[in-house]
Amino acid sequence: MNVPAPRSWICLLALVSAVHAAPDYPVTRKVDVSDDYHGTKIADSYRWLEDDNAKDTKAWTKAQNKVTQAWLAAIPRRETIRKRLRELWDYQRVGTPFRSGDKWFTYRNTGLQNFAVLYVSDSPGGEPKVLLDPNTLSKDGTASVEFEAASEDGKRLAYAVSRAGSDWQEIRVRDTTTAKDLKDVVKWVKFSGIGWAKDGGGFYYSRYDEPKKGEALTGTNEFQKFYFHKLGTPQSADVLVYERKDHPTWGIGGGVTEDGGYLVITCSEGTEEKTIVFYKDLSKPDSKVVDLLPDNDAEYSFIDNEGPVFYFKTDLNASRGRVIAIDTREPARDKWKEIIPESKDLLEGVSTVGGVLTCHYLQDAKAALKSYDHQGKFLRDIPLPGIGSIYGLEGRKEYKETYYNFSGFTQPGTVYRLDPVTGESTLWRQPKVHFNPDDFETKQVFYPSKDGTKVPMFIVHKKGLKLDGTNPTLLYGYGGFAISSPPDFFIPRIAWLEMGGIYAQANIRGGGEYGRDWHEASIKTRKQNGFDDFIAAGEWLVANRYTSSPKLAIQGGSNGGLLVGACLVQRPDLFGAAIPQVGVMDMLRFPKFTIGKAWETEYGDPQKEEDFKALSAISPYHNLKPGTRYPATLVMTADHDDRVVPAHSFKFAARLQECQPKDGPPVLIRIESSAGHGSGTSLSKEIDQSADEWAFLSKVLGME
């Protein structure tokens, strides 16, 4: 339903419009380009902005950034916000310890280091020594460590380095005693893991062919391959373990079982939450790859094995997940054994440390822990400190302890030691922060969407909030790729709350909060359902007088950027401001860039007529209408984003500037340099970005 503005908002609308006059935008030329989709001509006047290497595109981005930075620089509160962000972020952070052999590894940040440093010690509380400092990998601070894996004996650490935020990585290997790199370098790695051989003599990884010159950041990524690299040899000698020339969009990965007996290979079609599983018996040098789960009918996440018996987390006939055991000697489905049945909560993951199945669940998007034995007998609930999320619980089943990080919206990451056998958690590290978490409160509400579906939403604000419709409110959402959005800690959010803002996070359909059914309710031709959920969240916040439309901002990144773009286009009257971050804005051409083809399992294929009709109806870029008064918008992107290429944001911003009335709210685009989709962004860039976002909202929402 549409929520009309009450008479009391009239003066508020006038005030807000007075404080965010639009600047003079750079002239963006239009070209006569169109495509024919199933007999329908679709114009694409800003096609030339897709060429990020062209001089005209570089000049356009420079001119847009100049306008944006000048507009933001005129906001007096901007530097105050930046200063407070630095103060808030300047506290010591310690990650969850993880073990390999007799070595313990922990990431630590003294406060304002751009990247956390990896330390090694002989015990969780032992004297830490620097093993890997990402801050030294490049002079300009744009190289980051994306993931790492230690060999079973702990003597070697393989780590993946990304430069300028790109998804492309190169893997190097470091001696954990000397902290010196070996000569090994593996390039053109993307969307990979690192699976060490049991003897530590090499590792498995996934890669694509080297892209053509000039196409590293935009060329399509197809035909991923799975390799083995033997230490001490050049990459050219790596052994191709598995590929599928008949499936260009398959993602292929894998790893070795803890006992070293098997190589488990998993494949998926695009980004679909379904897996195809193969295995290879490593005890037999010439063994072939065996089809175990070839039907692509469900998710099968390998947990562990007891000899030839493999344990999987699956959503086959269980939308919210269960645990099964498959004896590879008798793999017929009627021989499978259910170990842990599906429950009302979403099963996120399973740890086997201590020989116990410690299960991580989401209960209405909040973390919960339960433990079972390997026969499926329930042992106990493991209490958690509050409403929040966890990560960690790493380790081998013979280990006697594991660690996890717990955080909430206003509770910074706190590390606990878990004895999986007794279920006892003990505090290991609690950070000292420069704010009082008790000043804020978190609640969860459930609201009806357009079709009556009950949707959960978290709301965070200062205690003593008055529900008078005047509170500046930031509504965040994602809703895609079965990715859940539980409560987590993010320093800029604290600054927003201190400024008097409300933070709301809607767990809309398309995410993974309630399993496969919740995800599939907002994919392909049903994608609009998630947008309806998000719009309904905004309407609920207004109707319940948390805020009003002129004071309501929306934010989301990547798929969430698509969400924000679509909702500001569909309901410009409902929102006062929007910050779409690295969003998928052209829903007809997304398959043509980098990994975009893989998203067809989520969004649909524009070359199919039914999908085209649905995609063209929701595509933010294509549904902007001249003369419509859109909310104040700050489009966020980066020049090295090779996942959602910046052309999406370039074209959307250019079209939105064209359509916005001359006296309408500002439409700005902020293009970060030497940065990518978000992962691997330095702390200094994060602070600058957040300061600009909050300064923008403080201006356009009338918070100054």
XYZ file of C-alpha atoms in Angstrom:
704
model
C 0.000 0.000 0.000
C 1.053 3.632 -0.484
C 1.404 5.640 2.714
C 0.197 9.245 2.203
C 2.161 12.089 3.767
C 0.256 13.612 6.714
C -0.220 17.374 6.821
C 2.458 17.700 9.534
C 5.124 16.600 7.038
C 4.615 19.584 4.702
C 7.120 21.835 6.467
C 9.516 18.905 6.814
C 9.429 18.302 3.055
C 10.166 21.970 2.431
C 13.081 21.934 4.874
C 14.677 18.838 3.369
C 14.330 20.094 -0.216
C 15.950 23.377 0.779
C 19.117 21.757 2.099
C 19.990 19.505 -0.830
C 19.943 21.580 -3.989
C 21.464 19.651 -6.886
C 24.825 20.679 -8.387
C 25.556 21.242 -12.063
C 26.280 17.798 -13.456
C 28.870 17.050 -16.127
C 27.352 16.710 -19.590
C 26.976 13.042 -20.499
C 26.653 12.462 -24.220
C 24.060 10.074 -25.562
C 24.489 7.656 -28.438
C 21.975 6.030 -30.739
C 22.342 2.400 -29.701
C 19.631 -0.182 -29.193
C 19.206 -3.940 -28.948
C 16.394 -6.175 -30.129
C 15.076 -8.546 -27.478
C 12.425 -10.869 -28.834
C 11.057 -8.175 -31.140
C 11.301 -5.347 -28.591
C 13.763 -2.521 -29.225
C 15.602 -1.414 -26.071
C 17.592 1.812 -26.230
C 20.945 2.027 -24.463
C 22.039 5.644 -24.864
C 24.943 5.338 -22.437
C 26.469 2.159 -23.858
C 29.797 3.929 -24.363
C 30.292 4.069 -20.576
C 30.786 0.291 -20.570
C 34.302 0.763 -21.963
C 36.198 1.561 -18.773
C 39.500 1.847 -20.661
C 38.270 4.565 -23.047
C 39.547 8.118 -22.585
C 36.008 9.497 -22.686
C 34.935 7.183 -19.868
C 37.946 8.109 -17.750
C 37.239 11.805 -18.335
C 33.585 11.280 -17.374
C 34.461 9.503 -14.114
C 36.961 12.217 -13.231
C 34.391 14.956 -13.868
C 31.689 13.146 -11.873
C 34.024 12.600 -8.928
C 35.003 16.273 -8.988
C 31.363 17.345 -8.717
C 30.621 14.790 -5.988
C 33.645 15.656 -3.881
C 32.968 19.401 -4.161
C 29.371 18.869 -3.042
C 30.400 16.676 -0.112
C 33.254 18.988 0.899
C 30.751 21.788 1.457
C 29.074 19.813 4.266
C 30.525 21.123 7.559
C 29.719 17.917 9.441
C 31.751 15.725 7.100
C 35.097 16.143 8.881
C 33.465 15.731 12.287
C 31.994 12.442 11.107
C 35.339 11.308 9.678
C 37.086 12.129 12.966
C 34.519 10.189 14.984
C 34.827 7.201 12.666
C 38.583 7.130 13.236
C 38.046 7.289 17.003
C 35.520 4.470 16.912
C 37.709 2.270 14.721
C 40.834 2.837 16.791
C 40.598 -0.182 19.082
C 42.503 -3.457 19.176
C 40.801 -6.313 17.365
C 41.737 -9.983 17.642
C 40.270 -12.659 15.393
C 39.401 -16.265 16.212
C 42.470 -18.494 16.636
C 42.739 -21.411 14.231
C 45.136 -24.337 14.390
C 47.176 -26.491 12.033
C 49.570 -29.035 13.511
C 51.217 -27.443 16.546
C 50.819 -23.894 15.188
C 48.102 -21.407 16.107
C 47.210 -18.521 13.817
C 45.383 -15.304 14.682
C 44.625 -12.063 12.846
C 45.157 -8.887 14.878
C 44.706 -5.181 14.218
C 46.111 -2.557 16.588
C 43.341 -0.168 15.604
C 43.893 1.894 12.485
C 45.986 -0.525 10.461
C 44.586 -0.793 6.943
C 44.579 -4.584 7.160
C 44.776 -7.046 10.042
C 48.126 -8.802 10.478
C 48.404 -12.599 10.709
C 50.373 -13.860 13.715
C 51.604 -17.343 14.571
C 52.211 -18.823 18.014
C 52.623 -22.181 19.766
C 49.324 -21.881 21.652
C 46.230 -19.642 21.574
C 47.671 -17.507 24.378
C 51.323 -17.899 23.379
C 53.697 -15.132 22.329
C 52.526 -14.097 18.841
C 55.009 -13.507 16.042
C 54.220 -11.698 12.810
C 53.794 -14.191 9.996
C 52.125 -12.143 7.279
C 51.522 -8.390 7.225
C 49.300 -7.408 4.274
C 50.143 -3.740 4.912
C 53.612 -4.377 3.487
C 52.476 -6.031 0.246
C 52.134 -2.772 -1.701
C 53.352 0.804 -1.329
C 49.887 2.312 -1.847
C 48.043 -0.071 0.474
C 45.863 -1.604 -2.215
C 47.057 -5.226 -1.935
C 45.144 -7.456 0.451
C 45.098 -11.076 1.604
C 41.725 -12.551 0.679
C 42.050 -16.016 2.204
C 44.660 -18.444 3.437
C 45.115 -22.092 4.377
C 47.846 -23.808 6.371
C 49.156 -27.266 5.605
C 48.125 -29.979 8.044
C 51.465 -29.880 9.856
C 51.338 -26.084 10.063
C 54.707 -25.649 8.354
C 53.415 -23.889 5.235
C 50.803 -21.207 4.680
C 49.290 -20.654 1.246
C 47.668 -17.244 0.884
C 45.818 -15.437 -1.894
C 46.649 -11.804 -2.696
C 44.267 -9.429 -4.438
C 45.410 -6.117 -5.900
C 43.273 -2.974 -6.107
C 40.226 -4.893 -4.934
C 40.043 -7.176 -7.962
C 38.567 -10.674 -7.711
C 41.692 -11.929 -9.481
C 44.206 -13.355 -7.025
C 47.613 -14.927 -6.985
C 48.546 -17.595 -4.462
C 51.905 -17.554 -2.687
C 53.326 -19.894 -0.064
C 55.090 -18.862 3.153
C 57.242 -20.845 5.578
C 55.614 -20.411 9.000
C 58.924 -20.700 10.877
C 60.995 -18.212 8.880
C 58.067 -16.051 7.680
C 59.691 -16.116 4.231
C 57.956 -16.866 0.955
C 58.861 -19.857 -1.168
C 59.315 -19.372 -4.914
C 55.840 -20.714 -5.718
C 53.417 -18.302 -7.418
C 50.033 -19.347 -8.837
C 48.188 -16.763 -10.959
C 44.752 -16.139 -12.485
C 42.949 -17.575 -9.492
C 39.354 -16.482 -8.907
C 36.489 -17.859 -6.792
C 38.763 -20.513 -5.374
C 39.787 -22.174 -2.167
C 43.055 -23.830 -1.167
C 42.999 -27.541 -0.399
C 46.297 -28.907 0.875
C 47.411 -32.466 0.213
C 47.755 -34.387 3.476
C 51.550 -34.562 3.186
C 51.836 -30.802 2.627
C 53.587 -31.309 -0.690
C 51.131 -29.209 -2.675
C 47.591 -27.913 -2.876
C 44.466 -27.900 -5.028
C 42.971 -24.676 -6.376
C 40.606 -23.292 -9.039
C 41.456 -20.876 -11.849
C 40.365 -19.482 -15.198
C 42.418 -19.087 -18.336
C 44.446 -15.894 -18.538
C 42.181 -13.174 -19.990
C 42.934 -11.332 -23.190
C 44.907 -8.117 -22.914
C 42.727 -5.256 -21.689
C 39.875 -7.584 -20.634
C 41.001 -8.611 -17.140
C 38.371 -6.443 -15.434
C 35.485 -6.874 -17.889
C 35.922 -10.074 -19.918
C 33.608 -13.000 -19.237
C 34.768 -15.719 -16.840
C 33.891 -19.170 -18.121
C 35.276 -22.722 -17.988
C 36.790 -22.739 -14.517
C 39.355 -25.518 -14.021
C 40.562 -27.404 -10.951
C 44.321 -27.919 -10.593
C 46.961 -29.389 -8.286
C 50.134 -27.404 -7.658
C 53.193 -29.273 -6.385
C 55.478 -27.133 -4.250
C 58.747 -26.193 -5.870
C 57.455 -26.464 -9.434
C 56.314 -23.741 -11.864
C 52.598 -23.185 -12.442
C 53.019 -24.420 -15.989
C 53.636 -27.885 -14.534
C 50.424 -27.915 -12.477
C 48.201 -30.937 -13.013
C 44.690 -30.393 -14.370
C 42.510 -32.497 -12.094
C 39.041 -31.704 -13.380
C 37.273 -29.560 -15.970
C 33.958 -29.595 -17.816
C 34.112 -28.301 -21.366
C 30.393 -28.970 -21.689
C 29.496 -26.603 -18.830
C 31.036 -23.137 -19.266
C 29.414 -21.617 -16.165
C 30.209 -24.415 -13.730
C 32.184 -23.377 -10.681
C 34.587 -26.154 -9.684
C 36.360 -26.561 -6.343
C 37.318 -29.175 -3.823
C 39.545 -30.391 -1.041
C 41.086 -33.378 0.669
C 39.321 -35.215 3.500
C 40.899 -34.973 6.958
C 42.131 -38.566 6.777
C 43.784 -37.857 3.426
C 41.939 -40.712 1.781
C 39.757 -38.821 -0.687
C 39.641 -35.763 -2.873
C 36.094 -34.372 -2.871
C 35.224 -32.238 -5.912
C 32.139 -30.036 -5.901
C 30.597 -28.255 -8.879
C 27.742 -25.791 -9.175
C 25.867 -24.254 -12.102
C 26.493 -20.530 -11.863
C 25.592 -19.252 -8.412
C 22.827 -21.788 -7.904
C 22.625 -23.273 -4.411
C 22.834 -26.784 -5.804
C 25.940 -28.938 -5.969
C 27.219 -31.829 -8.009
C 29.718 -33.992 -6.121
C 32.513 -36.245 -7.347
C 35.326 -37.930 -5.476
C 38.673 -39.555 -6.127
C 40.291 -42.275 -4.014
C 43.756 -40.881 -3.210
C 45.004 -44.207 -1.859
C 45.076 -45.436 -5.457
C 47.377 -43.312 -7.654
C 45.532 -44.090 -10.893
C 41.991 -43.932 -9.531
C 39.375 -42.166 -11.617
C 37.016 -39.410 -10.586
C 33.738 -41.028 -9.472
C 30.262 -39.508 -9.821
C 28.636 -39.527 -6.387
C 25.904 -36.887 -6.578
C 25.511 -35.988 -10.261
C 21.845 -34.940 -10.399
C 22.170 -31.235 -9.478
C 18.963 -31.508 -7.456
C 19.981 -29.958 -4.121
C 22.772 -28.497 -2.036
C 25.293 -31.045 -0.759
C 27.979 -29.524 1.464
C 30.651 -32.012 2.513
C 31.151 -32.094 6.289
C 33.432 -35.044 7.090
C 33.999 -38.704 6.467
C 34.511 -41.885 8.445
C 36.395 -43.938 5.927
C 34.099 -44.497 2.922
C 31.085 -42.946 4.685
C 30.618 -39.290 3.724
C 28.574 -36.806 5.765
C 26.776 -33.950 3.986
C 24.614 -31.004 4.893
C 21.814 -30.999 2.338
C 18.505 -29.319 1.613
C 17.194 -32.261 -0.400
C 13.582 -32.641 0.765
C 14.522 -30.268 3.588
C 14.409 -26.593 2.657
C 16.081 -25.565 5.927
C 18.757 -28.247 5.884
C 19.573 -31.604 7.434
C 22.588 -33.925 7.786
C 22.851 -37.224 5.918
C 25.446 -39.987 5.600
C 26.253 -41.721 2.310
C 28.301 -44.903 2.163
C 30.275 -44.574 -1.075
C 30.371 -48.364 -1.356
C 26.557 -48.385 -1.506
C 25.634 -44.914 -2.783
C 22.081 -45.693 -3.888
C 19.609 -43.210 -2.395
C 17.636 -45.842 -0.563
C 20.823 -46.597 1.377
C 21.338 -43.020 2.602
C 20.994 -42.430 6.331
C 19.523 -39.305 7.872
C 21.625 -38.215 10.848
C 20.082 -34.883 11.855
C 16.583 -34.160 10.518
C 15.331 -30.810 9.290
C 14.135 -28.443 12.018
C 12.176 -25.188 12.029
C 15.507 -23.309 11.974
C 17.980 -22.916 9.130
C 21.053 -25.149 9.365
C 23.982 -22.923 8.356
C 26.981 -25.150 9.008
C 28.407 -28.095 10.934
C 31.726 -28.388 12.802
C 33.240 -31.746 13.766
C 35.841 -30.565 16.296
C 36.049 -32.917 19.286
C 34.199 -35.643 17.414
C 30.917 -33.799 18.002
C 28.576 -32.358 15.384
C 28.267 -28.721 16.482
C 25.505 -27.230 14.362
C 25.167 -23.527 13.614
C 21.537 -22.559 13.061
C 19.674 -19.369 12.258
C 16.522 -18.879 14.330
C 14.578 -16.097 12.623
C 17.919 -14.773 11.278
C 19.656 -14.960 14.702
C 22.530 -17.355 15.465
C 22.015 -20.469 17.611
C 24.242 -23.476 18.401
C 23.240 -27.085 19.052
C 25.360 -30.234 19.350
C 24.734 -33.839 18.310
C 26.749 -37.026 18.193
C 27.558 -38.773 14.906
C 24.472 -40.970 15.228
C 22.272 -37.876 15.387
C 21.518 -37.961 19.107
C 20.808 -34.447 20.412
C 23.273 -33.510 23.115
C 22.580 -29.919 24.112
C 21.866 -26.324 23.211
C 24.927 -24.110 23.510
C 23.934 -20.702 24.940
C 25.040 -17.541 23.109
C 25.409 -14.062 24.648
C 22.464 -12.458 22.848
C 20.998 -11.497 19.462
C 23.815 -11.784 16.978
C 25.872 -13.815 14.551
C 28.874 -16.120 14.833
C 31.726 -17.358 12.720
C 34.665 -19.672 13.414
C 34.348 -23.173 14.945
C 37.255 -24.312 12.774
C 39.441 -27.325 13.436
C 39.915 -31.037 13.000
C 37.819 -33.601 14.830
C 40.749 -34.782 16.974
C 41.185 -31.270 18.422
C 39.747 -30.670 21.898
C 38.845 -27.005 21.503
C 37.656 -24.503 18.952
C 36.911 -20.777 18.920
C 34.115 -18.610 17.609
C 33.458 -14.909 17.224
C 30.121 -13.539 18.405
C 28.883 -10.082 17.436
C 25.645 -8.098 17.354
C 24.591 -4.775 15.920
C 26.066 -2.911 18.899
C 28.321 -5.651 20.288
C 31.786 -5.800 18.719
C 33.282 -9.138 17.790
C 34.026 -11.058 20.986
C 35.953 -14.342 20.853
C 34.910 -17.377 22.883
C 36.626 -20.721 23.427
C 34.284 -23.687 23.037
C 34.758 -27.150 24.508
C 32.599 -29.065 22.014
C 32.338 -32.125 24.245
C 30.900 -30.293 27.256
C 29.341 -27.428 25.299
C 30.962 -24.904 27.623
C 31.887 -21.503 26.190
C 34.420 -19.277 27.947
C 35.350 -15.713 27.109
C 38.756 -15.502 25.405
C 39.031 -11.929 24.051
C 36.682 -8.973 24.481
C 37.617 -5.696 22.809
C 37.583 -2.322 24.562
C 35.620 0.094 22.406
C 35.086 3.849 22.472
C 31.317 3.814 22.936
C 28.823 2.346 25.377
C 26.811 -0.535 23.870
C 24.228 -0.060 26.639
C 23.194 3.255 25.065
C 21.385 1.343 22.301
C 18.728 -1.306 21.952
C 17.941 -3.906 19.324
C 14.531 -5.379 18.616
C 13.082 -7.686 15.998
C 9.675 -7.145 14.440
C 7.684 -9.078 11.837
C 5.704 -7.177 9.234
C 3.421 -8.243 6.367
C 4.611 -7.897 2.792
C 2.393 -7.088 -0.168
C 1.222 -10.698 -0.532
C 0.846 -11.238 3.217
C 4.181 -13.009 3.757
C 5.575 -12.382 7.254
C 9.049 -10.814 7.002
C 11.477 -10.251 9.911
C 13.241 -6.933 10.445
C 15.778 -5.813 13.032
C 15.575 -2.244 14.347
C 18.423 -0.596 16.271
C 18.395 2.838 17.889
C 19.291 4.844 20.951
C 17.326 4.052 24.056
C 14.480 6.433 24.781
C 13.475 6.834 21.140
C 10.322 8.886 20.497
C 8.052 7.497 17.796
C 7.050 10.836 16.305
C 7.824 10.241 12.635
C 10.840 12.567 12.559
C 13.727 10.161 13.115
C 16.260 9.818 10.286
C 16.210 6.114 9.417
C 18.442 3.939 7.279
C 16.799 0.801 5.893
C 19.250 -1.843 4.657
C 18.584 -4.980 2.627
C 20.205 -7.621 0.419
C 17.793 -10.410 -0.479
C 19.655 -12.542 -2.989
C 21.774 -15.609 -3.724
C 20.522 -17.365 -0.550
C 22.802 -15.090 1.501
C 21.468 -14.404 4.993
C 21.783 -11.077 6.819
C 22.023 -11.825 10.554
C 22.914 -9.145 13.133
C 26.567 -8.194 12.833
C 28.893 -5.464 14.034
C 29.959 -2.614 11.776
C 31.689 0.460 13.185
C 30.123 3.044 10.807
C 26.689 1.905 12.002
C 27.603 3.036 15.538
C 28.438 6.503 14.215
C 25.055 6.588 12.465
C 23.263 5.633 15.682
C 25.193 8.260 17.644
C 24.063 10.858 15.098
C 20.495 10.070 16.110
C 19.746 7.718 13.257
C 17.712 4.526 13.347
C 19.093 1.454 11.602
C 16.640 -1.112 10.194
C 17.629 -4.360 8.478
C 14.945 -6.279 6.601
C 15.505 -10.003 6.024
C 13.621 -10.081 2.747
C 12.947 -13.019 0.448
C 15.769 -13.985 -1.875
C 18.103 -14.314 1.092
C 18.807 -17.563 2.880
C 17.275 -16.844 6.292
C 14.626 -19.565 5.998
C 16.232 -21.906 3.515
C 15.693 -22.788 -0.114
C 12.003 -21.891 -0.252
C 12.706 -18.383 1.101
C 15.472 -17.907 -1.452
C 13.568 -19.231 -4.441
C 10.554 -17.069 -3.619
C 12.528 -14.127 -5.047
C 14.554 -15.312 -8.016
C 14.093 -14.982 -11.768
C 10.458 -14.148 -12.612
C 9.704 -13.892 -8.865
C 12.440 -11.330 -8.112
C 9.836 -8.618 -7.521
C 8.763 -10.369 -4.309
C 11.950 -9.278 -2.555
C 11.473 -5.702 -3.745
C 7.903 -5.778 -2.434
C 9.226 -6.983 0.927
C 11.671 -4.074 1.098
C 9.070 -1.503 0.112
C 6.713 -2.957 2.728
C 9.463 -2.551 5.340
C 9.698 1.143 4.509
C 5.920 1.513 4.664
C 5.837 -0.243 8.050
C 8.498 2.074 9.491
C 6.518 5.099 8.335
C 3.131 3.758 9.452
C 4.529 2.959 12.892
C 5.997 6.469 13.178
C 9.628 5.468 13.435
C 10.234 7.865 10.577
C 8.628 9.632 7.611
C 9.305 9.373 3.893
C 11.490 12.540 3.760
C 13.604 11.054 6.574
C 13.815 7.492 5.245
C 16.982 6.391 3.419
C 17.725 3.018 1.835
C 21.069 1.294 1.316
C 22.351 -1.969 -0.104
C 25.331 -3.327 -2.006
C 25.808 -5.630 -5.008
C 22.488 -7.508 -5.241
C 21.406 -5.082 -2.535
C 22.406 -2.262 -4.886
C 19.963 -3.700 -7.419
C 17.367 -3.803 -4.632
C 17.891 -0.126 -3.775
C 17.941 0.905 -7.440
C 14.728 -0.956 -8.204
C 12.902 0.354 -5.125
C 13.865 4.001 -5.612
C 12.631 3.700 -9.203
C 9.384 1.947 -8.250
C 8.541 4.032 -5.171
C 10.356 7.380 -5.378
C 7.685 8.905 -3.140
C 8.474 6.570 -0.237
C 12.128 7.412 0.257
C 14.042 10.588 1.016
C 17.478 9.243 0.051
C 19.175 6.215 -1.481
C 22.707 4.815 -1.484
C 22.998 1.974 -4.027
C 26.462 0.424 -3.692
C 28.137 -1.496 -6.543
C 24.699 -2.505 -7.787
C 23.559 -4.614 -10.739
C 21.617 -1.890 -12.562
C 21.383 -3.122 -16.160
C 19.426 -6.356 -15.924
C 19.597 -7.007 -19.657
C 23.366 -6.877 -20.181
C 24.712 -8.273 -16.899
C 25.629 -11.656 -18.466
C 28.136 -9.963 -20.794
C 30.677 -9.025 -18.115
C 33.081 -11.083 -15.979
C 31.138 -13.581 -13.851
C 27.704 -12.151 -14.758
C 26.724 -15.145 -16.879
C 26.723 -17.223 -13.692
C 23.976 -15.014 -12.232
C 21.427 -16.266 -14.741
C 20.529 -18.994 -12.233
C 19.489 -16.174 -9.876
C 18.126 -13.504 -12.204
C 17.163 -15.329 -15.376
C 18.447 -15.207 -18.945
C 17.473 -12.109 -20.970
C 17.781 -14.201 -24.136
C 14.729 -16.173 -22.971
C 11.532 -14.267 -23.639
C 9.800 -15.003 -20.332
C 12.889 -13.981 -18.383
C 13.350 -10.897 -20.552
C 9.866 -9.657 -19.718
C 10.523 -10.041 -15.991
C 14.025 -8.534 -16.152
C 13.031 -5.539 -18.256
C 10.243 -4.790 -15.777
C 12.621 -4.563 -12.787
C 15.863 -3.283 -14.374
C 16.653 0.013 -12.564
C 18.484 1.534 -15.548
C 15.670 0.835 -17.988
C 12.758 1.971 -15.829
C 13.838 5.503 -14.962
C 11.301 8.029 -16.271
C 12.102 11.634 -17.256
C 10.504 14.237 -15.033
C 9.947 11.924 -12.065
C 11.205 13.364 -8.791
C 13.561 10.709 -7.442
C 15.061 10.738 -3.933
C 18.513 12.175 -3.293
C 20.911 9.481 -4.478
C 24.586 8.728 -3.915
C 25.683 5.941 -6.267
C 28.775 4.094 -5.005
C 31.157 2.106 -7.195
C 34.864 1.458 -7.783
C 37.124 1.439 -10.817
C 38.475 -2.093 -10.227
C 35.192 -3.804 -9.454
C 35.402 -6.854 -11.695
C 32.426 -8.627 -10.155
C 29.694 -6.040 -10.756
C 31.525 -3.906 -13.289
C 31.247 -0.129 -12.656
C 29.461 0.336 -15.998
C 26.251 -0.656 -14.186
C 26.599 2.313 -11.837
C 27.953 4.655 -14.540
C 24.956 4.132 -16.804
C 22.431 4.259 -13.984
C 23.839 7.505 -12.573
C 23.957 9.136 -16.019
C 20.354 8.162 -16.756
C 19.156 9.211 -13.294
C 20.815 12.616 -13.667
C 19.098 12.969 -17.032
C 15.656 12.058 -15.664
C 15.777 14.008 -12.396
C 13.993 17.405 -12.611
C 16.326 20.407 -12.579
C 15.036 21.431 -9.147
C 15.137 17.850 -7.842
C 17.347 16.355 -5.137
C 21.003 15.675 -5.990
C 22.129 12.622 -7.927
C 25.815 11.978 -7.275
C 28.196 9.155 -8.072
C 31.295 8.372 -6.031
C 33.875 6.285 -7.881
C 36.603 4.873 -5.652
C 40.034 4.425 -7.235
C 42.168 1.285 -6.926
C 39.321 -0.569 -5.230
C 36.895 -3.308 -6.153
C 33.614 -4.857 -5.087
C 34.297 -4.323 -1.384
C 36.439 -7.189 -0.196
C 40.026 -6.136 0.385
C 39.213 -2.451 0.812
C 41.700 -0.726 3.110
C 40.512 0.756 6.387
C 41.464 4.266 5.310
C 39.239 3.950 2.246
C 36.427 2.486 4.359
C 36.578 5.468 6.709
C 36.511 7.953 3.833
C 33.627 6.126 2.165
C 31.547 5.942 5.341
C 32.237 9.596 6.165
C 30.966 10.578 2.723
C 27.852 8.402 3.030
C 26.894 9.729 6.469
C 27.686 13.331 5.472
C 25.473 12.892 2.405
C 22.592 11.549 4.504
C 23.016 14.201 7.188
C 22.638 16.846 4.472
C 19.760 15.446 2.459
C 17.782 14.185 5.471
C 18.104 17.528 7.238
C 20.147 16.184 10.174
C 22.553 19.122 10.472
